[in-house]
Short mmCIF file of C-alpha atoms in Angstrom, two decimals:
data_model
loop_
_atom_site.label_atom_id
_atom_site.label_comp_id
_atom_site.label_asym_id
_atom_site.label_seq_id
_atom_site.Cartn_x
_atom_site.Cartn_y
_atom_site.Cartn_z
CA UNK R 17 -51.04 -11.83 -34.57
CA UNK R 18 -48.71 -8.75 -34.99
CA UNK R 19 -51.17 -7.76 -37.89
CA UNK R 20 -54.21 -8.05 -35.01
CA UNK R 21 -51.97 -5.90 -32.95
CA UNK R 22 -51.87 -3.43 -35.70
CA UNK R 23 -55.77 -2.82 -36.40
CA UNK R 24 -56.78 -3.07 -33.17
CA UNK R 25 -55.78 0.18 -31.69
CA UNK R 26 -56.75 1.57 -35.05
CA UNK R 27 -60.48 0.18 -35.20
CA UNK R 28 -59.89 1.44 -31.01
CA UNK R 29 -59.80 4.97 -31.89
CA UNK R 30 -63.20 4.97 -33.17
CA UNK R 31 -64.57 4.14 -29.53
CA UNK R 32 -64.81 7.95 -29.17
CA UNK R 33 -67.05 8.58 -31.42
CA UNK R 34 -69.14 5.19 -31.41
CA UNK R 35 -69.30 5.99 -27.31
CA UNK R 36 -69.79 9.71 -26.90
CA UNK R 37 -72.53 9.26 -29.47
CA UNK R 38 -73.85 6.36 -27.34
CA UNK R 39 -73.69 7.86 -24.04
CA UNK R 40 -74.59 11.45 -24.27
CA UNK R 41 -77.78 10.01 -26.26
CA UNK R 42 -78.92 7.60 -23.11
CA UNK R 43 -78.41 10.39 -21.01
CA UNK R 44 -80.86 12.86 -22.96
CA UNK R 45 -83.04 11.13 -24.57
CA UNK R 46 -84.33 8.79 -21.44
CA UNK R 47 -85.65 11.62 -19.41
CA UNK R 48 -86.94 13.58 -22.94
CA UNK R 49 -88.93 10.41 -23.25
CA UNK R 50 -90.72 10.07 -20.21
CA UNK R 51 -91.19 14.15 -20.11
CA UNK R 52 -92.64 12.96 -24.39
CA UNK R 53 -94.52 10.18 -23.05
CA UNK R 54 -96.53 12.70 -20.61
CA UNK R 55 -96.93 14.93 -23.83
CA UNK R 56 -98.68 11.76 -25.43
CA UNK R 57 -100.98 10.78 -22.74
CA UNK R 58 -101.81 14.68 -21.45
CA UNK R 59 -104.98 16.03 -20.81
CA UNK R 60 -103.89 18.55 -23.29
CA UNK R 61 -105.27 17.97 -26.24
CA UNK R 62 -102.89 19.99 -28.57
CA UNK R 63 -100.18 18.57 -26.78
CA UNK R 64 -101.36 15.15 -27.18
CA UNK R 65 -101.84 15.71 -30.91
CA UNK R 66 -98.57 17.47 -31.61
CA UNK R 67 -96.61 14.37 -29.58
CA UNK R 68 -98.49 11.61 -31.90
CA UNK R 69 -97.18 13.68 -34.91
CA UNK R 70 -93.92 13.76 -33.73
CA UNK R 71 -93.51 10.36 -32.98
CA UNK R 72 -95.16 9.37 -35.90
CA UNK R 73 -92.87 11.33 -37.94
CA UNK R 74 -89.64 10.01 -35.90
CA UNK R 75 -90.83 6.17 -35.97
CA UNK R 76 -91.69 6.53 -39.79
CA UNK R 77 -88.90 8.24 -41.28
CA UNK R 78 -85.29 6.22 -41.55
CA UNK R 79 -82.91 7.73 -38.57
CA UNK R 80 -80.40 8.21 -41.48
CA UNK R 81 -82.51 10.51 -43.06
CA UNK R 82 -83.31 12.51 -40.47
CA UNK R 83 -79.04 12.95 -39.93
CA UNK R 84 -78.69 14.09 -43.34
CA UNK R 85 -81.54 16.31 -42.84
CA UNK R 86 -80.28 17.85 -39.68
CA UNK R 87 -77.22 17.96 -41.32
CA UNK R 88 -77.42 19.39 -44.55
CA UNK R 89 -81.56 20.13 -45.01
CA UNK R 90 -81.57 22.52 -41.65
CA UNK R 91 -78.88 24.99 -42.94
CA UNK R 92 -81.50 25.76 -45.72
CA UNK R 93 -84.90 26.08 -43.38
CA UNK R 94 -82.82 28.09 -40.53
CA UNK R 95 -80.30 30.56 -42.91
CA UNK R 96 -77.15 29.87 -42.06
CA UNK R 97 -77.46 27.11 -39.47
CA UNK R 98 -75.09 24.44 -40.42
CA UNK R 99 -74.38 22.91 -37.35
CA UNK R 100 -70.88 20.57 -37.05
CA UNK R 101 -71.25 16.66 -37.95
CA UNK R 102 -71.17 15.65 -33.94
CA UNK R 103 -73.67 18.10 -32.88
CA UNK R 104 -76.00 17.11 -35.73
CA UNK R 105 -75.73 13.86 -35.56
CA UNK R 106 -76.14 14.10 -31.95
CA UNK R 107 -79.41 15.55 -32.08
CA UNK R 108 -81.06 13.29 -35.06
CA UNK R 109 -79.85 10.25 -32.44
CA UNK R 110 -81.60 12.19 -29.33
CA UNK R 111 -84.85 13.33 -31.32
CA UNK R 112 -85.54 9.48 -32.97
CA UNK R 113 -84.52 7.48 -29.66
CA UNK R 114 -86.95 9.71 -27.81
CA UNK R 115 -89.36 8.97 -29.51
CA UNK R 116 -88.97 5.07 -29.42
CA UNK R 117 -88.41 6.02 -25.33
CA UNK R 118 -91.62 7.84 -25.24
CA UNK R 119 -93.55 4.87 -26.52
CA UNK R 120 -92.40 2.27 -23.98
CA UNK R 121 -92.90 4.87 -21.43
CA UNK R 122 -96.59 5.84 -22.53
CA UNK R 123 -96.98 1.49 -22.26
CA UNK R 124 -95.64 1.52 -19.34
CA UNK R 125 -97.46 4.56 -17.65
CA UNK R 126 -100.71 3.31 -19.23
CA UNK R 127 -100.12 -0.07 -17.53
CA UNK R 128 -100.30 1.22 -14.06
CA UNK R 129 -103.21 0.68 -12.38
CA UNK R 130 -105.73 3.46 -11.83
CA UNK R 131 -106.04 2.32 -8.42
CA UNK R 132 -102.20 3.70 -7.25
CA UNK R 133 -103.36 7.53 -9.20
CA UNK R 134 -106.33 7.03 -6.53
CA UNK R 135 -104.60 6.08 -3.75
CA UNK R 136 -102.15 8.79 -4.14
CA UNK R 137 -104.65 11.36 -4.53
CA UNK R 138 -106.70 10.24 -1.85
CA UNK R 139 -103.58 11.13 0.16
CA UNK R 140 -103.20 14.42 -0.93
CA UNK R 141 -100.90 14.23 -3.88
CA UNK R 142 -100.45 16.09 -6.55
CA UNK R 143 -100.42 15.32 -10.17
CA UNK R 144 -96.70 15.27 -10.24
CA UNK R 145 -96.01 14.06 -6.98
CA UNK R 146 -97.88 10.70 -7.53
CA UNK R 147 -95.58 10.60 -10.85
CA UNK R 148 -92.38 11.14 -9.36
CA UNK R 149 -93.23 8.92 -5.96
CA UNK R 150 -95.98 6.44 -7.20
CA UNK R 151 -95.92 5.71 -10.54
CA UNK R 152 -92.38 6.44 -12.58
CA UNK R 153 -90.98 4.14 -10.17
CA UNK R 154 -93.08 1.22 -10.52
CA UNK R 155 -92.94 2.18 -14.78
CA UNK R 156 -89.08 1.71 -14.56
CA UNK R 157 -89.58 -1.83 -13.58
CA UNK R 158 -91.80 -2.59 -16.02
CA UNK R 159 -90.16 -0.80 -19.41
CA UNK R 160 -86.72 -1.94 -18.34
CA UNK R 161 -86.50 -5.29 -20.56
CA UNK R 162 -88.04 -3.04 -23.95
CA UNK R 163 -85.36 -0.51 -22.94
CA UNK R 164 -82.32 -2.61 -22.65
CA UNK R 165 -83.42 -3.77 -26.26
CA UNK R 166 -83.79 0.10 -27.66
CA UNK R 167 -80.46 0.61 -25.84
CA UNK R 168 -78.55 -2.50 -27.32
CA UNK R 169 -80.20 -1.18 -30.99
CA UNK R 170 -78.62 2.34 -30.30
CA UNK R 171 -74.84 0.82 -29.89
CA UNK R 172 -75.43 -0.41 -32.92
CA UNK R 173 -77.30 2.36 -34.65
CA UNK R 174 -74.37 4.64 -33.92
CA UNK R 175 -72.72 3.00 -36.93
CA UNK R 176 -74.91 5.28 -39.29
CA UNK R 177 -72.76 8.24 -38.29
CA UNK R 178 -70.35 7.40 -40.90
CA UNK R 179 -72.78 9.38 -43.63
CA UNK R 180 -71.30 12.58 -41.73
CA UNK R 181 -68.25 11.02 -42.83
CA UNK R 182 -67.24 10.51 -38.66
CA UNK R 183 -64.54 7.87 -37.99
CA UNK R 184 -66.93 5.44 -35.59
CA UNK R 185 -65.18 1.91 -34.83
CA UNK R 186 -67.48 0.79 -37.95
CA UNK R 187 -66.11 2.99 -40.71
CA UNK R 188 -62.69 2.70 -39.47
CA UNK R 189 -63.14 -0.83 -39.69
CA UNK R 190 -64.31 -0.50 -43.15
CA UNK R 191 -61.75 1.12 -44.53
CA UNK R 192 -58.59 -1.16 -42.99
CA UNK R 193 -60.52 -4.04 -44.78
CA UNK R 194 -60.39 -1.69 -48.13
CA UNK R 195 -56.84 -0.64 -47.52
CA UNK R 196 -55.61 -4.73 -46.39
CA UNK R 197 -57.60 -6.82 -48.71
CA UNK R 198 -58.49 -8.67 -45.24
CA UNK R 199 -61.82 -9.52 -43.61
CA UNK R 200 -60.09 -9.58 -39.61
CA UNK R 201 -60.85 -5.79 -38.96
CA UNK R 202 -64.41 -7.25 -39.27
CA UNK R 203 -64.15 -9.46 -36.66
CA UNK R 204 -62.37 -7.24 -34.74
CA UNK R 205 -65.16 -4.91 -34.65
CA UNK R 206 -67.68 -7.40 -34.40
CA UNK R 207 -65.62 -8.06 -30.50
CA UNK R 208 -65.86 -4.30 -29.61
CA UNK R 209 -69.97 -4.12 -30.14
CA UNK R 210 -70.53 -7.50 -28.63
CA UNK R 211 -68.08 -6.61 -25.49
CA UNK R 212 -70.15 -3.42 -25.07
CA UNK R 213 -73.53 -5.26 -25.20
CA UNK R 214 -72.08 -8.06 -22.51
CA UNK R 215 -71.96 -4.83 -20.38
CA UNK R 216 -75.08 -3.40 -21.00
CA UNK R 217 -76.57 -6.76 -20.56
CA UNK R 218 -75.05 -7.01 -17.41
CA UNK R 219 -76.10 -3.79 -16.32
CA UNK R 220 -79.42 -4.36 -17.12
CA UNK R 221 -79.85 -7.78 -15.49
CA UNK R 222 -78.44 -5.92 -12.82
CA UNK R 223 -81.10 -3.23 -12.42
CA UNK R 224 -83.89 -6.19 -12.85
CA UNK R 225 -82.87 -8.03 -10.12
CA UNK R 226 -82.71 -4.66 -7.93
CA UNK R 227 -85.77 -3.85 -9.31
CA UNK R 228 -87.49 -7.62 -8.15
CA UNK R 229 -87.70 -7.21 -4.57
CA UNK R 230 -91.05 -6.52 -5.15
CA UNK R 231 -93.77 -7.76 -6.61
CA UNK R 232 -96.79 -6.23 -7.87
CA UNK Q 36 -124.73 23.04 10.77
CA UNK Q 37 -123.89 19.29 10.33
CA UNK Q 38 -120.09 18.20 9.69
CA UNK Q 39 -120.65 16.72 6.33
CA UNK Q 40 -123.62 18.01 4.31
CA UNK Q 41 -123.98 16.58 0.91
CA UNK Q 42 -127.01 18.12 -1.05
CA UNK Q 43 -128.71 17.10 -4.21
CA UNK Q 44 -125.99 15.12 -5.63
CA UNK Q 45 -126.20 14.41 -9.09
CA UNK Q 46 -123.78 12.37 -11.42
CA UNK Q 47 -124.03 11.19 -14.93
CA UNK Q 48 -121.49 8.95 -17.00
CA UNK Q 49 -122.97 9.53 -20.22
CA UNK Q 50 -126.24 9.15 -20.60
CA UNK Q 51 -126.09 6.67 -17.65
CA UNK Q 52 -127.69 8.79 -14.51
CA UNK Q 53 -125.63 7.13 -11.25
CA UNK Q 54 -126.69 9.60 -8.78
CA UNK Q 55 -130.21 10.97 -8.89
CA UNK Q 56 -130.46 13.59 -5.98
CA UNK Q 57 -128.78 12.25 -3.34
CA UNK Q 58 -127.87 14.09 0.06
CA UNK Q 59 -126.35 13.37 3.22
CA UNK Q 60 -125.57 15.09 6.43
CA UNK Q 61 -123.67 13.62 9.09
CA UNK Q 62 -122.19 14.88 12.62
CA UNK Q 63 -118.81 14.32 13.91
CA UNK Q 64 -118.30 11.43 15.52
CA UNK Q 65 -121.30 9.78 13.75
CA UNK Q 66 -121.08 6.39 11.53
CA UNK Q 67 -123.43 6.00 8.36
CA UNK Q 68 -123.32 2.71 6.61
CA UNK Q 69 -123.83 2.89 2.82
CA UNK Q 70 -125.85 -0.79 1.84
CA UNK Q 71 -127.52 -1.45 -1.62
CA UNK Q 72 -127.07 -3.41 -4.50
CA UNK Q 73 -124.59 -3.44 -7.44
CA UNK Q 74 -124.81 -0.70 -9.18
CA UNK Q 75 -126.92 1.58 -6.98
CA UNK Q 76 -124.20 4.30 -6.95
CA UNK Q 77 -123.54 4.15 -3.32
CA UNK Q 78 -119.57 4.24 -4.17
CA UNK Q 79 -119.83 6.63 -6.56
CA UNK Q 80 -121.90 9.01 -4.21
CA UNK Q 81 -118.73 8.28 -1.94
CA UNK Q 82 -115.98 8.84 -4.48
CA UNK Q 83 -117.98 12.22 -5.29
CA UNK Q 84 -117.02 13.23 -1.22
CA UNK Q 85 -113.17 12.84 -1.82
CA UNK Q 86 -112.74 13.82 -5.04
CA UNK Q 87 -112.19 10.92 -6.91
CA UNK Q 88 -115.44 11.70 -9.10
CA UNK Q 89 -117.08 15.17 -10.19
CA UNK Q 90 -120.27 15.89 -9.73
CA UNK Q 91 -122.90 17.39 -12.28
CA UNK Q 92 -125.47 19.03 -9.56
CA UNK Q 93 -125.22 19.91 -5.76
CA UNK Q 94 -123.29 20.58 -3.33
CA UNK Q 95 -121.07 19.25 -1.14
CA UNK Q 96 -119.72 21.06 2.66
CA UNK Q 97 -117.05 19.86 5.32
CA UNK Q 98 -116.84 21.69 8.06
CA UNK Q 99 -118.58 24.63 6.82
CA UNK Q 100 -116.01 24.96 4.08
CA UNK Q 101 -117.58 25.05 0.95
CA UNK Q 102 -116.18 22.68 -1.69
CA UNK Q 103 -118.80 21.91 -4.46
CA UNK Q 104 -121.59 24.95 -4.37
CA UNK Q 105 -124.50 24.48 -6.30
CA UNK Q 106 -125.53 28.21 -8.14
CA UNK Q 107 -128.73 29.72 -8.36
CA UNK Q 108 -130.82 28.10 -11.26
CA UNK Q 109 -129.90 25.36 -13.24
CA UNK Q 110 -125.96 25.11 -14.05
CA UNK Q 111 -123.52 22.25 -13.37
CA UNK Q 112 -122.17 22.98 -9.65
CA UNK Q 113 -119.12 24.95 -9.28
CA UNK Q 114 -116.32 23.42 -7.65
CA UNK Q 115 -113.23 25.68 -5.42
CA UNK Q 116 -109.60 26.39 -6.74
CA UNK Q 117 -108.15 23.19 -6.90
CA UNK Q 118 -106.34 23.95 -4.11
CA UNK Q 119 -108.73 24.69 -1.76
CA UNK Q 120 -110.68 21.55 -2.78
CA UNK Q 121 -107.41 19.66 -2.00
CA UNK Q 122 -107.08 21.19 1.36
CA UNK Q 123 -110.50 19.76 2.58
CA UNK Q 124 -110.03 16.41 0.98
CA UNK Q 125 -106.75 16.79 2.60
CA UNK Q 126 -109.20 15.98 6.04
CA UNK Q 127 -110.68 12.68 4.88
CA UNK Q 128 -108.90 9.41 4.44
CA UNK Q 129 -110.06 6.49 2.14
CA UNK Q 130 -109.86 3.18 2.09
CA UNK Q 131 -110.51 1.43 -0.94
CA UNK Q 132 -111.79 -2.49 -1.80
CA UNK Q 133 -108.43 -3.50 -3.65
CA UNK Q 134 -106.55 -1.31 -1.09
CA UNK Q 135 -104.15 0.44 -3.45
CA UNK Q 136 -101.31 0.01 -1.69
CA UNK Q 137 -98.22 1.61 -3.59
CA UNK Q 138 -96.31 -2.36 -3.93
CA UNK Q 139 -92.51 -0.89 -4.58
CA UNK Q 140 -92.49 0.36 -1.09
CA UNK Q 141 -92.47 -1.43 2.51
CA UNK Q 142 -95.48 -1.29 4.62
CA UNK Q 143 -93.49 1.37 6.50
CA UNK Q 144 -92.78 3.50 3.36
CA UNK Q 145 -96.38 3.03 2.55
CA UNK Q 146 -96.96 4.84 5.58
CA UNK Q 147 -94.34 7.06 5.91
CA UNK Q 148 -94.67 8.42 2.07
CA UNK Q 149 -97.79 11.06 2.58
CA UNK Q 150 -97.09 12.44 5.67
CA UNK Q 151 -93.49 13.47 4.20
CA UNK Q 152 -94.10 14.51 0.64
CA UNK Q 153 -97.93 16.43 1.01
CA UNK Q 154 -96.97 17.80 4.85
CA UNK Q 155 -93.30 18.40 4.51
CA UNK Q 156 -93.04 16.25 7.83
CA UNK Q 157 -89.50 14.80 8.73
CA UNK Q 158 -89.22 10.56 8.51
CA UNK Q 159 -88.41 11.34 12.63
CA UNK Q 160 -91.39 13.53 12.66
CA UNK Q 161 -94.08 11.16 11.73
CA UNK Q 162 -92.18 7.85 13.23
CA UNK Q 163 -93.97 7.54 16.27
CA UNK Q 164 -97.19 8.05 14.18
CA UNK Q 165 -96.36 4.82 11.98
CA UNK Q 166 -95.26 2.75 14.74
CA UNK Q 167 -98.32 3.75 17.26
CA UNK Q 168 -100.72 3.37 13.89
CA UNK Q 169 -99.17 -0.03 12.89
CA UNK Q 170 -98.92 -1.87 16.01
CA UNK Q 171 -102.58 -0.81 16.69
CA UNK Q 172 -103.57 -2.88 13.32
CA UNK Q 173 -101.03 -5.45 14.47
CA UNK Q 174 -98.80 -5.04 11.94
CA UNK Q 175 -95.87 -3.55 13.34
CA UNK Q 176 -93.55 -6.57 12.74
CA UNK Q 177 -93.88 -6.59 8.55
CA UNK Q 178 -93.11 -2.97 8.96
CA UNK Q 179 -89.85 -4.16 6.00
CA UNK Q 180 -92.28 -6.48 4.02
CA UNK Q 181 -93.52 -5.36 0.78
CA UNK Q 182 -97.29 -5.61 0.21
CA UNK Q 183 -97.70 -8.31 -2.11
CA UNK Q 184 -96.08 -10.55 0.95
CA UNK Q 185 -98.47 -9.73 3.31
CA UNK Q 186 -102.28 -11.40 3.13
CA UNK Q 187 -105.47 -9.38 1.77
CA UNK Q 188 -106.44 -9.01 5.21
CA UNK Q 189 -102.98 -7.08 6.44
CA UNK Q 190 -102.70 -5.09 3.06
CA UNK Q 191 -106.43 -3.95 3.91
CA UNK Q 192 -105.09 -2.64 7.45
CA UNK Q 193 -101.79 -1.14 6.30
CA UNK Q 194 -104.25 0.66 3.92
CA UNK Q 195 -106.00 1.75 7.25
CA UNK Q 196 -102.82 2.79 8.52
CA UNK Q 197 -101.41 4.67 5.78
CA UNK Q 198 -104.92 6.55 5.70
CA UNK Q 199 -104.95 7.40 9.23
CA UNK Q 200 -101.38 8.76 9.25
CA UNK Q 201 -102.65 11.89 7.55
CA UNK Q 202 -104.57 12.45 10.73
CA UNK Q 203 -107.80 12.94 8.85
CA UNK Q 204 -111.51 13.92 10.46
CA UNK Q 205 -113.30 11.29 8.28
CA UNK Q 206 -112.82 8.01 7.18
CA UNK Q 207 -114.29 6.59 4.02
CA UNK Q 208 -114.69 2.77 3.22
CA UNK Q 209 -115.24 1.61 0.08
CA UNK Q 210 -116.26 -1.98 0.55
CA UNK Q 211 -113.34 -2.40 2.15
CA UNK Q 212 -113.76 -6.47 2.59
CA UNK Q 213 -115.39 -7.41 -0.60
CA UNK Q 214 -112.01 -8.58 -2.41
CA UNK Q 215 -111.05 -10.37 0.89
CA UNK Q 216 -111.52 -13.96 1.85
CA UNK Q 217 -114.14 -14.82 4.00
CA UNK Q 218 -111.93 -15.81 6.94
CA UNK Q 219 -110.02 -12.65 6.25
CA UNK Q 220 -113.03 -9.96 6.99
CA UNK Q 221 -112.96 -10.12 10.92
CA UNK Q 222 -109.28 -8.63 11.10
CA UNK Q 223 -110.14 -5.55 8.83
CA UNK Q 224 -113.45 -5.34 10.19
CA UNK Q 225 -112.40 -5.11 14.50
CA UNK Q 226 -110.36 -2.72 12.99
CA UNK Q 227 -112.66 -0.52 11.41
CA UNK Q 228 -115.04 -1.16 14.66
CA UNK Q 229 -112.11 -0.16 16.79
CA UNK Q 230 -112.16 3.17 15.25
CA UNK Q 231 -116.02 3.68 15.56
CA UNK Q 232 -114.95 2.70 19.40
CA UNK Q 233 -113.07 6.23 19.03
CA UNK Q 234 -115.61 7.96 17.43
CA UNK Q 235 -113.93 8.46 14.40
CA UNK Q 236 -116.40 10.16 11.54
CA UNK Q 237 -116.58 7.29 9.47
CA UNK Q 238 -118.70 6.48 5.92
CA UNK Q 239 -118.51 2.29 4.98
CA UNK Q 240 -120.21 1.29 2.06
CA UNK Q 241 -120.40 -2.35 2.45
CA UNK Q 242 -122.17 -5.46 1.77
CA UNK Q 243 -121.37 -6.50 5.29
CA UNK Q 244 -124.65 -6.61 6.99
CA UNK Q 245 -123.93 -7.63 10.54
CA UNK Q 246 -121.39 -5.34 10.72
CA UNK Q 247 -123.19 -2.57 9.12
CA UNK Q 248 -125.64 -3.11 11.95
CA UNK Q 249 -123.31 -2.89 15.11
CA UNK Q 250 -121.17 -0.46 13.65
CA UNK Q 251 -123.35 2.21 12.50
CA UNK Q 252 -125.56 4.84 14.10
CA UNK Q 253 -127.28 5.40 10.89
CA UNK Q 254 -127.83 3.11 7.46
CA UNK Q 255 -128.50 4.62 3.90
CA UNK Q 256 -130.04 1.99 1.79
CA UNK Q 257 -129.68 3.53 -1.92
CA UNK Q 258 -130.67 1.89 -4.86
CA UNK Q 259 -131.22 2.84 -8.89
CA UNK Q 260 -129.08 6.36 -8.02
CA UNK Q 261 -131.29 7.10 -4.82
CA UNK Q 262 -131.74 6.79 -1.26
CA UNK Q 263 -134.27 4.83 -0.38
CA UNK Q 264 -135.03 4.53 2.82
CA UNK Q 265 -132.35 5.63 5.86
CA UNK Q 266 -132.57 5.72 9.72
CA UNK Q 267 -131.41 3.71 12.11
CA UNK Q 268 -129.91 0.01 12.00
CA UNK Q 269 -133.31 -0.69 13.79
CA UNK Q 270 -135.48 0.82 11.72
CA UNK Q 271 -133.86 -0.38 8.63
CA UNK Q 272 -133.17 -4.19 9.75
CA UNK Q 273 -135.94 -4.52 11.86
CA UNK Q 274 -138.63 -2.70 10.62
CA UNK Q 275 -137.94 -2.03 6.94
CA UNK Q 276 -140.74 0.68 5.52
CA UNK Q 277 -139.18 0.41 1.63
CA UNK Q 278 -140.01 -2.44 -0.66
CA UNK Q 279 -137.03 -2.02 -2.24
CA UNK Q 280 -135.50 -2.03 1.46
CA UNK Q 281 -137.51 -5.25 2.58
CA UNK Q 282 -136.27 -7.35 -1.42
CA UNK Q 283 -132.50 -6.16 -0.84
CA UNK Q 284 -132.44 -7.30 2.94
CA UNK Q 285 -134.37 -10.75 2.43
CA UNK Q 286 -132.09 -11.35 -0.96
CA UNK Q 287 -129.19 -10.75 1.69
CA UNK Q 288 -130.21 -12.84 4.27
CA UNK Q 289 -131.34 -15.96 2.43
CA UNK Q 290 -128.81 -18.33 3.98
#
């Protein structure tokens, strides 16, 4: 028990980085999805290509690649540009989950009946208009359960910032066990991720139910 | 100069020809009924008027206001900035045959959601519209529901509602009771009539024969992408000239 009392505050201390990575990622790369997944579907047609490369590239290359890249391959494509290990990771995180975001939103979008684009435009709206009013809102509804699973993976995924060397609750966690000779800083950290995905969860059920007072 | 004057349409998808030099000119207050078969193109020809589908050849005029001009020779027509061509489809309202209502907002929202995003009107502005324009389809009461609680029937005249709320010169009806019920057409229909009653510029494409007949002051019977025979309910019920008219009517009426 004391010993629990020891690690736990220690393993603790990585919540910083496990969170800000967490958080400041949600809050970018949700709306650089949606503005992606209108890149995919545009009438465009470079546009459309260049987002299907993109994602391609981001869905087929391992996330922890593309933080080393950022990381230590930029600095030798851009002279000079060796960004700090936060920054860089932050933007392999925001760049790959985008890209998963995009996706469910270009389902989701695509899954809208043609029928609302018509109605809206029958009334006068314009091409964004109907987005913003008509059909982003009835999309959230829809991509919410594929998007609480991409946001349960990225809690997770924020363990792979410990390449950078960062201290995230997982690499903290790592080395007490190396240090002790004991296994409990596992569990420990195994509490902290579940805890934060009981919230999520909850958030997300939340935001269904809001979301069912309609039906379609 | 006639309110409405649709020349020499012409529309392909593909190779498939829908709309083989088709034209229509109507008068304020007047109501043409659209009847034909499957397939003839008589929605298409009435997408073409709001916008909803381009047109290869012709021209198309509201008002006088040119939106779809038809050059010299032999090009494709030429259509006018975007935004003019949204400012006269801004005058017509539609009403489609699976209603499109938008189903995350109330019937009042539904309503409400035009006249304050495309006019810039106030909720208080446009209130009195809703309520006059909803309790005169009878609907005033599931002003909270959404639309998937309300019947085909109601969602048909909310659709009529939200439509009318722009204040627009012309209605279009897309067979506006073929996905309903049987027992569910009279509502939408008395409604539709009621606006006729108030000489509303209306266009129904329908399969509705009766009502085509009291309703209209002039029928279009199109078939294979052209009209075939047009005048009055009279004429075309009564004394069909057409073949095509006299086949279409009797495969109608066989009941």
């Amino acid at each position: 028990m004391e010993y629990l009392l020891n690690i736990v505050p220690a393993v603790a201390a990585g919540l910083q980085v496990t969170l800000k990575i967490f958080i400041v990622t949600i809050i970018l790369s949700l709306p650089l999805g949606i503005l992606m997944a209108l890149g995919r579907i545009s009438k465009i047609m470079p546009l459309r290509k260049f987002m299907g490369a993109y994602i391609y590239v981001m869905r087929g290359t391992p996330l922890m690649l593309q933080i080393l890249f950022i990381y230590y391959g930029l600095p030798f494509i851009i002279q000079g540009l060796r960004l700090p290990d936060f920054p860089a990771a932050l933007i392999a995180f925001v760049f790959n989950y985008a890209a998963y975001f995009a996706e469910i939103f270009r389902g989701g979008i695509q899954s809208i009946d043609r029928g609302q684009y018509e109605g809206a435009k029958v009334l006068g709206m314009t091409y964004i208009q109907t987005m913003r009013r008509i059909v982003l809102p009835q999309v959230v509804k829809r991509v919410l359960p594929p998007v609480a699973n991409e946001t349960i993976n990225l809690l997770k995924d924020t363990s792979l910032v410990y390449i950078l060397a960062m201290n995230d609750i997982l690499r903290i966690t790592r080395s007490i066990v190396q240090r002790d000779f004991d296994t409990t800083a596992f569990i420990v950290a195994a509490v902290f991720y579940l805890f934060f995905t009981f919230i999520l969860t909850k958030i997300f059920s939340y935001l269904e139910k809001r979301y069912a007072v309609y039906d379609e | 100069m006639s309110f409405v004057e649709m020349d020499h349409i012409r529309k392909n998808f593909g190779s498939l020809e829908v709309l083989k030099d088709v034209s229509l000119h109507m008068d304020a207050g007047e109501v043409v009924s659209i009847i034909g078969p499957s397939g003839s193109g008589k929605s298409t020809f009435l997408r073409c008027l709001c916008q909803l589908e381009t047109i290869d050849k012709g021209s198309i005029t509201v008002d006088g206001d040119a939106m779809v001009s038809q050059p010299a020779g032999d090009g494709r027509s030429v259509y006018a900035s975007p935004s003019h061509v949204r400012a006269i489809c801004r005058r017509m309202g539609m009403c489609f045959q699976h209603f499109n209502l938008f189903p995350h907002m109330t019937v009042l929202d539904n309503i409400l959601e035009a006249p304050r995003i495309v006019k810039g009107m106030k909720t208080n502005e446009i209130m009195p519209t809703a309520e006059a324009l909803l309790k005169k389809v009878g609907l005033w009461d599931k002003r909270d529901e959404y639309p998937s609680r309300l019947s085909g029937g109601q969602q048909q005249r909310v659709a009529i509602a939200r439509a009318l709320a722009m204040n627009p010169d012309i209605m279009l009806f897309d067979e506006p009771t073929s996905a309903l019920d049987p027992e569910l057409t009279g509502e939408v229909l008395r409604t539709i009539k009621q606006l006729a009653d108030e000489d509303m510029t209306m266009i129904i494409v329908t399969h509705e024969m009766a009502f085509a007949r009291e309703v209209a002051d002039r029928i279009l019977f199109m078939a294979d992408g052209i009209v075939q025979e047009e005048g009055t309910p009279d004429q075309i019920f009564e004394h069909p000239q057409n073949e095509r008219t006299q086949n279409f009517l009797k495969s109608m009426l066989r009941f």
